[in-house]
Amino acid sequence: MKLRTLIAGVALAASLMSQAARAEYPEKPIEMILPWPALATSTDIIARKVAEQMDPILGQTIKVVNKPGGAAVVGTAEMANARPDGYTIGGLTIGPAVSQVAAGTTPYSIDDLEPIGMFATLPFLIAARGDAPFNDIKSLAEWSKSTGKQPILAHWGKATVPTLSTYRIAEKAGFTFNEVSYTKVDASQLLNGEADLAIVPVTSVIGGIKDGSLKGIVALTSGRMSALPDLQTVREQGMDFDVAIWTGLFAPKGTPREVIDKLYAAMSKAVESKEVQDFSAESGILVYSLGPDETKAQMTSEFEAFRTVMGPLGLIKQ
């Protein structure tokens, strides 16, 4: 009896010590791995700004380290294999976190990535010429069915998230398209008649939309874009899913929930800061906070959806 009591007491003490240690987290600087080149994109800049604003909230420095390579898989794998103690986290986009995993091209699974939360969505949309005989997904599908024509889509690559999402939209809406892949997609493919539709960042077409030479068909974002507040999202146009080229924070699998929650709380406050909000307004990036459980649920849904789309396209590694 005394031995059982002693063992129980030791276990309780260990549990209390562990909880106390987590309550004091963080006790040293945190490393944030970004699996892309430094300051190469607005995604890198927004991740750095969020990290900077998290510093005073956590009372410790978040050291940002860029580790590019392998289409962002190298840095992501390093983060996923780190000690799950909250002192190594990563800023990831939907590509290395979900779509590339679905394609079977990563050494980790989505279960190896512990979501802290999403905080940003890149402002992409599907655009068309201003005189196109359709204005949204519904009228595009109706035009395609009534004329028997397949719209030509200019995109950045068949396996990219925006293109996979467009395949998903077309399947749900009941039309198909011909495609042309470019290293860079902008207004030119539409204006010179090479394509009927183009997947583009809002910055490359906003001028044409304002002067009427171009139009937005649907926003590939989680919410309305400030630059085009009247352009509806995929869900608003009747689809039963959202499309977002998102960025979020992650930790290795097994990181204590108390640590995840503390990091998410800091991330949420950082997103509300003037510095982050100002950059959002300047760049067009949508910033928001989506919690760890909601992020995990969205990732799981996206993973299954991408697998469904990728299979017929031959994009899943055997």
mmCIF file of C-alpha atoms in Angstrom:
data_model
loop_
_atom_site.group_PDB
_atom_site.id
_atom_site.type_symbol
_atom_site.label_atom_id
_atom_site.label_comp_id
_atom_site.label_asym_id
_atom_site.label_seq_id
_atom_site.Cartn_x
_atom_site.Cartn_y
_atom_site.Cartn_z
ATOM 1 C CA MET A 1 0.000 0.000 0.000
ATOM 2 C CA LYS A 2 2.804 2.385 0.957
ATOM 3 C CA LEU A 3 4.600 1.563 -2.301
ATOM 4 C CA ARG A 4 1.481 2.360 -4.351
ATOM 5 C CA THR A 5 1.048 5.614 -2.482
ATOM 6 C CA LEU A 6 4.696 6.504 -3.105
ATOM 7 C CA ILE A 7 4.433 5.722 -6.827
ATOM 8 C CA ALA A 8 1.231 7.740 -7.128
ATOM 9 C CA GLY A 9 2.876 10.640 -5.318
ATOM 10 C CA VAL A 10 5.903 10.583 -7.608
ATOM 11 C CA ALA A 11 3.650 10.488 -10.705
ATOM 12 C CA LEU A 12 1.582 13.406 -9.410
ATOM 13 C CA ALA A 13 4.701 15.423 -8.621
ATOM 14 C CA ALA A 14 6.099 14.759 -12.095
ATOM 15 C CA SER A 15 2.811 15.819 -13.669
ATOM 16 C CA LEU A 16 2.681 19.018 -11.636
ATOM 17 C CA MET A 17 6.304 19.832 -12.489
ATOM 18 C CA SER A 18 5.571 19.259 -16.188
ATOM 19 C CA GLN A 19 2.521 21.507 -16.045
ATOM 20 C CA ALA A 20 4.494 24.192 -14.226
ATOM 21 C CA ALA A 21 7.248 24.031 -16.830
ATOM 22 C CA ARG A 22 4.713 24.441 -19.619
ATOM 23 C CA ALA A 23 3.051 27.314 -17.782
ATOM 24 C CA GLU A 24 6.407 29.129 -17.816
ATOM 25 C CA TYR A 25 6.876 28.547 -21.532
ATOM 26 C CA PRO A 26 8.722 30.040 -23.288
ATOM 27 C CA GLU A 27 11.887 30.226 -21.208
ATOM 28 C CA LYS A 28 14.256 30.762 -24.147
ATOM 29 C CA PRO A 29 14.158 32.027 -27.749
ATOM 30 C CA ILE A 30 12.037 30.157 -30.294
ATOM 31 C CA GLU A 31 13.216 29.249 -33.796
ATOM 32 C CA MET A 32 10.744 29.705 -36.634
ATOM 33 C CA ILE A 33 11.686 27.875 -39.833
ATOM 34 C CA LEU A 34 10.423 29.380 -43.086
ATOM 35 C CA PRO A 35 10.997 26.884 -45.947
ATOM 36 C CA TRP A 36 11.482 29.494 -48.671
ATOM 37 C CA PRO A 37 14.116 32.137 -49.551
ATOM 38 C CA ALA A 38 14.402 35.160 -47.262
ATOM 39 C CA LEU A 39 12.300 38.197 -48.193
ATOM 40 C CA ALA A 40 11.575 36.743 -51.623
ATOM 41 C CA THR A 41 7.802 37.082 -51.389
ATOM 42 C CA SER A 42 5.046 38.821 -49.485
ATOM 43 C CA THR A 43 4.455 35.491 -47.717
ATOM 44 C CA ASP A 44 7.916 35.724 -46.161
ATOM 45 C CA ILE A 45 7.390 39.338 -45.167
ATOM 46 C CA ILE A 46 4.020 38.745 -43.494
ATOM 47 C CA ALA A 47 5.370 35.709 -41.598
ATOM 48 C CA ARG A 48 8.282 37.789 -40.318
ATOM 49 C CA LYS A 49 5.987 40.610 -39.254
ATOM 50 C CA VAL A 50 3.753 38.209 -37.328
ATOM 51 C CA ALA A 51 6.829 36.718 -35.627
ATOM 52 C CA GLU A 52 8.111 40.182 -34.674
ATOM 53 C CA GLN A 53 4.784 41.087 -33.085
ATOM 54 C CA MET A 54 4.687 37.794 -31.171
ATOM 55 C CA ASP A 55 8.022 38.563 -29.453
ATOM 56 C CA PRO A 56 6.753 41.025 -26.815
ATOM 57 C CA ILE A 57 3.592 38.980 -26.240
ATOM 58 C CA LEU A 58 5.578 35.831 -25.444
ATOM 59 C CA GLY A 59 8.404 37.654 -23.718
ATOM 60 C CA GLN A 60 10.971 35.862 -25.868
ATOM 61 C CA THR A 61 12.523 36.383 -29.283
ATOM 62 C CA ILE A 62 11.337 34.356 -32.249
ATOM 63 C CA LYS A 63 14.381 33.823 -34.439
ATOM 64 C CA VAL A 64 13.311 33.475 -38.071
ATOM 65 C CA VAL A 65 15.464 31.123 -40.146
ATOM 66 C CA ASN A 66 14.883 30.568 -43.866
ATOM 67 C CA LYS A 67 15.645 27.033 -45.053
ATOM 68 C CA PRO A 68 14.569 26.744 -48.702
ATOM 69 C CA GLY A 69 14.883 23.706 -50.928
ATOM 70 C CA GLY A 70 12.850 20.916 -52.467
ATOM 71 C CA ALA A 71 9.803 23.105 -53.127
ATOM 72 C CA ALA A 72 9.691 23.997 -49.413
ATOM 73 C CA VAL A 73 9.866 20.345 -48.319
ATOM 74 C CA VAL A 74 13.397 20.541 -46.849
ATOM 75 C CA GLY A 75 12.600 23.167 -44.225
ATOM 76 C CA THR A 76 9.184 21.686 -43.496
ATOM 77 C CA ALA A 77 10.673 18.240 -42.861
ATOM 78 C CA GLU A 78 13.278 19.714 -40.517
ATOM 79 C CA MET A 79 10.564 21.426 -38.498
ATOM 80 C CA ALA A 80 8.415 18.274 -38.427
ATOM 81 C CA ASN A 81 11.348 16.218 -37.113
ATOM 82 C CA ALA A 82 12.360 18.713 -34.411
ATOM 83 C CA ARG A 83 11.864 18.135 -30.686
ATOM 84 C CA PRO A 84 8.172 18.766 -29.877
ATOM 85 C CA ASP A 85 8.835 21.220 -27.064
ATOM 86 C CA GLY A 86 7.604 24.451 -28.645
ATOM 87 C CA TYR A 87 11.050 25.852 -29.345
ATOM 88 C CA THR A 88 11.009 24.964 -33.052
ATOM 89 C CA ILE A 89 7.997 26.031 -35.086
ATOM 90 C CA GLY A 90 7.417 26.686 -38.766
ATOM 91 C CA GLY A 91 5.608 29.050 -41.066
ATOM 92 C CA LEU A 92 4.055 26.932 -43.808
ATOM 93 C CA THR A 93 1.798 27.453 -46.786
ATOM 94 C CA ILE A 94 -0.883 25.096 -48.064
ATOM 95 C CA GLY A 95 1.565 23.655 -50.631
ATOM 96 C CA PRO A 96 4.117 21.845 -48.437
ATOM 97 C CA ALA A 97 1.557 21.380 -45.660
ATOM 98 C CA VAL A 98 -1.224 19.759 -47.695
ATOM 99 C CA SER A 99 -1.147 19.554 -51.512
ATOM 100 C CA GLN A 100 2.408 18.198 -51.831
ATOM 101 C CA VAL A 101 1.657 15.704 -49.061
ATOM 102 C CA ALA A 102 -1.442 14.605 -50.981
ATOM 103 C CA ALA A 103 0.747 14.084 -54.052
ATOM 104 C CA GLY A 104 2.967 11.728 -52.064
ATOM 105 C CA THR A 105 6.119 13.789 -52.605
ATOM 106 C CA THR A 106 7.014 14.560 -48.970
ATOM 107 C CA PRO A 107 8.795 12.493 -46.282
ATOM 108 C CA TYR A 108 6.151 13.538 -43.744
ATOM 109 C CA SER A 109 2.365 13.256 -43.454
ATOM 110 C CA ILE A 110 -0.120 15.942 -42.446
ATOM 111 C CA ASP A 111 -0.355 14.175 -39.077
ATOM 112 C CA ASP A 112 3.314 15.038 -38.476
ATOM 113 C CA LEU A 113 2.376 18.735 -38.550
ATOM 114 C CA GLU A 114 0.715 20.129 -35.420
ATOM 115 C CA PRO A 115 -1.290 23.229 -36.370
ATOM 116 C CA ILE A 116 -0.925 26.367 -34.270
ATOM 117 C CA GLY A 117 -3.209 28.323 -36.575
ATOM 118 C CA MET A 118 -3.643 30.038 -39.939
ATOM 119 C CA PHE A 119 -3.023 33.762 -40.218
ATOM 120 C CA ALA A 120 -2.957 34.842 -43.877
ATOM 121 C CA THR A 121 -4.383 34.190 -47.336
ATOM 122 C CA LEU A 122 -2.794 35.363 -50.585
ATOM 123 C CA PRO A 123 -5.147 37.443 -52.784
ATOM 124 C CA PHE A 124 -5.622 35.279 -55.897
ATOM 125 C CA LEU A 125 -8.605 35.223 -58.226
ATOM 126 C CA ILE A 126 -9.819 33.859 -61.528
ATOM 127 C CA ALA A 127 -10.052 36.737 -64.004
ATOM 128 C CA ALA A 128 -11.391 37.176 -67.546
ATOM 129 C CA ARG A 129 -11.514 39.877 -70.215
ATOM 130 C CA GLY A 130 -13.972 42.651 -69.561
ATOM 131 C CA ASP A 131 -16.093 41.645 -72.576
ATOM 132 C CA ALA A 132 -16.283 37.950 -71.637
ATOM 133 C CA PRO A 133 -19.866 36.568 -71.856
ATOM 134 C CA PHE A 134 -19.829 35.439 -68.222
ATOM 135 C CA ASN A 135 -19.408 37.161 -64.870
ATOM 136 C CA ASP A 136 -19.204 34.398 -62.283
ATOM 137 C CA ILE A 137 -18.917 30.614 -61.907
ATOM 138 C CA LYS A 138 -22.592 29.959 -62.648
ATOM 139 C CA SER A 139 -22.718 31.996 -65.856
ATOM 140 C CA LEU A 140 -19.342 30.567 -66.920
ATOM 141 C CA ALA A 141 -20.699 27.026 -66.574
ATOM 142 C CA GLU A 142 -23.910 27.969 -68.411
ATOM 143 C CA TRP A 143 -21.939 29.590 -71.245
ATOM 144 C CA SER A 144 -19.713 26.533 -71.586
ATOM 145 C CA LYS A 145 -22.701 24.153 -71.681
ATOM 146 C CA SER A 146 -24.775 26.239 -74.106
ATOM 147 C CA THR A 147 -21.938 26.854 -76.574
ATOM 148 C CA GLY A 148 -20.112 23.562 -76.171
ATOM 149 C CA LYS A 149 -16.891 25.528 -75.704
ATOM 150 C CA GLN A 150 -14.199 24.787 -73.168
ATOM 151 C CA PRO A 151 -12.637 27.977 -71.794
ATOM 152 C CA ILE A 152 -8.858 28.204 -72.021
ATOM 153 C CA LEU A 153 -7.288 28.621 -68.583
ATOM 154 C CA ALA A 154 -3.861 30.219 -68.088
ATOM 155 C CA HIS A 155 -2.232 28.934 -64.908
ATOM 156 C CA TRP A 156 1.080 28.568 -63.055
ATOM 157 C CA GLY A 157 1.282 24.764 -63.194
ATOM 158 C CA LYS A 158 -1.124 21.849 -63.006
ATOM 159 C CA ALA A 159 -0.009 20.742 -59.519
ATOM 160 C CA THR A 160 -0.210 24.188 -57.905
ATOM 161 C CA VAL A 161 -2.903 24.871 -55.324
ATOM 162 C CA PRO A 162 -4.779 27.545 -57.344
ATOM 163 C CA THR A 163 -4.965 25.270 -60.395
ATOM 164 C CA LEU A 164 -6.037 22.212 -58.400
ATOM 165 C CA SER A 165 -8.691 24.366 -56.762
ATOM 166 C CA THR A 166 -9.910 25.506 -60.188
ATOM 167 C CA TYR A 167 -10.228 21.875 -61.303
ATOM 168 C CA ARG A 168 -12.323 21.309 -58.191
ATOM 169 C CA ILE A 169 -14.519 24.328 -58.967
ATOM 170 C CA ALA A 170 -15.040 23.202 -62.574
ATOM 171 C CA GLU A 171 -15.965 19.682 -61.497
ATOM 172 C CA LYS A 172 -18.538 20.976 -59.012
ATOM 173 C CA ALA A 173 -19.967 23.508 -61.475
ATOM 174 C CA GLY A 174 -20.154 20.982 -64.303
ATOM 175 C CA PHE A 175 -17.761 22.280 -66.952
ATOM 176 C CA THR A 176 -14.271 21.509 -68.198
ATOM 177 C CA PHE A 177 -11.493 23.712 -69.517
ATOM 178 C CA ASN A 178 -8.436 23.580 -71.716
ATOM 179 C CA GLU A 179 -5.263 24.698 -70.019
ATOM 180 C CA VAL A 180 -1.986 26.408 -70.748
ATOM 181 C CA SER A 181 0.799 26.563 -68.173
ATOM 182 C CA TYR A 182 3.037 29.643 -67.929
ATOM 183 C CA THR A 183 5.987 30.545 -65.738
ATOM 184 C CA LYS A 184 4.203 33.834 -65.105
ATOM 185 C CA VAL A 185 0.507 34.574 -65.470
ATOM 186 C CA ASP A 186 -0.820 38.138 -65.609
ATOM 187 C CA ALA A 187 -3.247 40.296 -67.574
ATOM 188 C CA SER A 188 -1.385 39.826 -70.862
ATOM 189 C CA GLN A 189 -2.657 36.293 -71.532
ATOM 190 C CA LEU A 190 -6.225 37.597 -71.293
ATOM 191 C CA LEU A 191 -5.786 40.848 -73.181
ATOM 192 C CA ASN A 192 -3.951 39.280 -76.133
ATOM 193 C CA GLY A 193 -6.527 36.505 -76.467
ATOM 194 C CA GLU A 194 -4.320 33.582 -75.460
ATOM 195 C CA ALA A 195 -6.700 32.610 -72.657
ATOM 196 C CA ASP A 196 -10.318 33.065 -71.597
ATOM 197 C CA LEU A 197 -9.523 32.710 -67.895
ATOM 198 C CA ALA A 198 -6.419 33.290 -65.823
ATOM 199 C CA ILE A 199 -5.443 32.493 -62.245
ATOM 200 C CA VAL A 200 -3.712 35.650 -61.062
ATOM 201 C CA PRO A 201 -2.738 37.651 -57.979
ATOM 202 C CA VAL A 202 -4.970 40.683 -57.575
ATOM 203 C CA THR A 203 -2.054 43.099 -57.980
ATOM 204 C CA SER A 204 -1.513 42.011 -61.594
ATOM 205 C CA VAL A 205 -5.089 42.698 -62.735
ATOM 206 C CA ILE A 206 -6.528 45.347 -60.420
ATOM 207 C CA GLY A 207 -5.749 48.146 -62.899
ATOM 208 C CA GLY A 208 -7.509 46.327 -65.738
ATOM 209 C CA ILE A 209 -10.520 45.520 -63.574
ATOM 210 C CA LYS A 210 -10.857 49.170 -62.596
ATOM 211 C CA ASP A 211 -10.690 50.394 -66.209
ATOM 212 C CA GLY A 212 -13.075 47.681 -67.426
ATOM 213 C CA SER A 213 -10.689 45.789 -69.696
ATOM 214 C CA LEU A 214 -10.742 42.866 -67.250
ATOM 215 C CA LYS A 215 -13.193 41.413 -64.745
ATOM 216 C CA GLY A 216 -12.989 39.168 -61.707
ATOM 217 C CA ILE A 217 -14.912 35.882 -61.885
ATOM 218 C CA VAL A 218 -14.312 34.516 -58.381
ATOM 219 C CA ALA A 219 -12.005 35.237 -55.454
ATOM 220 C CA LEU A 220 -9.734 32.330 -54.483
ATOM 221 C CA THR A 221 -9.612 33.575 -50.908
ATOM 222 C CA SER A 222 -11.162 32.745 -47.543
ATOM 223 C CA GLY A 223 -12.953 36.114 -47.459
ATOM 224 C CA ARG A 224 -13.637 39.183 -49.600
ATOM 225 C CA MET A 225 -10.552 41.035 -50.830
ATOM 226 C CA SER A 226 -10.207 44.647 -49.741
ATOM 227 C CA ALA A 227 -9.040 45.563 -53.254
ATOM 228 C CA LEU A 228 -12.154 43.971 -54.825
ATOM 229 C CA PRO A 229 -14.804 43.999 -52.093
ATOM 230 C CA ASP A 230 -17.652 43.138 -54.496
ATOM 231 C CA LEU A 231 -16.008 39.980 -55.862
ATOM 232 C CA GLN A 232 -17.562 36.915 -54.250
ATOM 233 C CA THR A 233 -15.602 33.954 -52.909
ATOM 234 C CA VAL A 234 -16.017 30.360 -54.063
ATOM 235 C CA ARG A 235 -18.340 29.507 -51.178
ATOM 236 C CA GLU A 236 -20.407 32.629 -51.743
ATOM 237 C CA GLN A 237 -20.935 31.477 -55.329
ATOM 238 C CA GLY A 238 -22.586 28.250 -54.241
ATOM 239 C CA MET A 239 -19.696 25.839 -53.782
ATOM 240 C CA ASP A 240 -19.672 23.769 -50.578
ATOM 241 C CA PHE A 241 -16.006 24.497 -49.862
ATOM 242 C CA ASP A 242 -13.553 27.353 -49.455
ATOM 243 C CA VAL A 243 -10.447 28.028 -51.509
ATOM 244 C CA ALA A 244 -7.517 29.784 -49.892
ATOM 245 C CA ILE A 245 -3.789 29.936 -50.597
ATOM 246 C CA TRP A 246 -3.110 30.178 -46.884
ATOM 247 C CA THR A 247 -0.132 30.531 -44.570
ATOM 248 C CA GLY A 248 -0.059 29.302 -40.992
ATOM 249 C CA LEU A 249 2.112 28.388 -38.032
ATOM 250 C CA PHE A 250 2.919 24.783 -37.180
ATOM 251 C CA ALA A 251 4.839 22.746 -34.623
ATOM 252 C CA PRO A 252 6.111 19.143 -34.605
ATOM 253 C CA LYS A 253 3.636 16.394 -33.762
ATOM 254 C CA GLY A 254 3.400 15.830 -30.018
ATOM 255 C CA THR A 255 3.933 19.446 -28.983
ATOM 256 C CA PRO A 256 1.920 19.933 -25.742
ATOM 257 C CA ARG A 257 -1.505 21.492 -26.218
ATOM 258 C CA GLU A 258 -0.748 24.121 -23.567
ATOM 259 C CA VAL A 259 2.186 25.281 -25.690
ATOM 260 C CA ILE A 260 0.111 25.251 -28.889
ATOM 261 C CA ASP A 261 -2.595 27.339 -27.205
ATOM 262 C CA LYS A 262 -0.083 29.879 -25.899
ATOM 263 C CA LEU A 263 1.476 30.251 -29.354
ATOM 264 C CA TYR A 264 -1.941 30.597 -30.993
ATOM 265 C CA ALA A 265 -2.980 33.294 -28.514
ATOM 266 C CA ALA A 266 0.208 35.218 -29.313
ATOM 267 C CA MET A 267 -0.310 34.763 -33.057
ATOM 268 C CA SER A 268 -3.886 36.040 -32.826
ATOM 269 C CA LYS A 269 -2.807 39.194 -31.000
ATOM 270 C CA ALA A 270 0.067 39.714 -33.434
ATOM 271 C CA VAL A 271 -2.317 39.588 -36.402
ATOM 272 C CA GLU A 272 -4.345 42.412 -34.838
ATOM 273 C CA SER A 273 -1.284 44.670 -34.487
ATOM 274 C CA LYS A 274 -0.986 47.886 -36.485
ATOM 275 C CA GLU A 275 2.186 46.670 -38.192
ATOM 276 C CA VAL A 276 0.544 43.526 -39.534
ATOM 277 C CA GLN A 277 -2.708 45.277 -40.433
ATOM 278 C CA ASP A 278 -0.835 48.028 -42.281
ATOM 279 C CA PHE A 279 1.087 45.478 -44.358
ATOM 280 C CA SER A 280 -2.169 43.663 -45.080
ATOM 281 C CA ALA A 281 -3.698 46.856 -46.461
ATOM 282 C CA GLU A 282 -0.562 47.619 -48.483
ATOM 283 C CA SER A 283 -0.064 44.126 -49.964
ATOM 284 C CA GLY A 284 -3.649 42.933 -50.270
ATOM 285 C CA ILE A 285 -2.922 39.851 -48.162
ATOM 286 C CA LEU A 286 -5.908 38.875 -46.019
ATOM 287 C CA VAL A 287 -4.951 38.385 -42.372
ATOM 288 C CA TYR A 288 -7.046 36.576 -39.795
ATOM 289 C CA SER A 289 -6.793 33.963 -37.036
ATOM 290 C CA LEU A 290 -7.985 30.378 -37.393
ATOM 291 C CA GLY A 291 -7.429 28.114 -34.393
ATOM 292 C CA PRO A 292 -5.525 24.815 -34.267
ATOM 293 C CA ASP A 293 -8.576 22.541 -34.343
ATOM 294 C CA GLU A 294 -10.236 24.450 -37.183
ATOM 295 C CA THR A 295 -6.956 24.484 -39.100
ATOM 296 C CA LYS A 296 -6.566 20.724 -38.709
ATOM 297 C CA ALA A 297 -10.128 20.122 -39.898
ATOM 298 C CA GLN A 298 -9.601 22.318 -42.960
ATOM 299 C CA MET A 299 -6.309 20.601 -43.791
ATOM 300 C CA THR A 300 -7.927 17.168 -43.593
ATOM 301 C CA SER A 301 -10.743 18.269 -45.900
ATOM 302 C CA GLU A 302 -8.300 19.843 -48.362
ATOM 303 C CA PHE A 303 -6.079 16.751 -48.321
ATOM 304 C CA GLU A 304 -8.962 14.481 -49.328
ATOM 305 C CA ALA A 305 -10.165 16.954 -51.965
ATOM 306 C CA PHE A 306 -6.704 17.283 -53.517
ATOM 307 C CA ARG A 307 -6.291 13.500 -53.639
ATOM 308 C CA THR A 308 -9.605 13.240 -55.474
ATOM 309 C CA VAL A 309 -8.560 15.860 -58.038
ATOM 310 C CA MET A 310 -4.960 14.659 -58.411
ATOM 311 C CA GLY A 311 -5.769 11.007 -59.084
ATOM 312 C CA PRO A 312 -7.320 11.413 -62.555
ATOM 313 C CA LEU A 313 -4.610 13.948 -63.463
ATOM 314 C CA GLY A 314 -1.833 11.461 -62.692
ATOM 315 C CA LEU A 315 -0.314 13.742 -60.068
ATOM 316 C CA ILE A 316 -0.072 11.232 -57.211
ATOM 317 C CA LYS A 317 3.332 9.591 -56.859
ATOM 318 C CA GLN A 318 3.056 5.815 -56.935
#
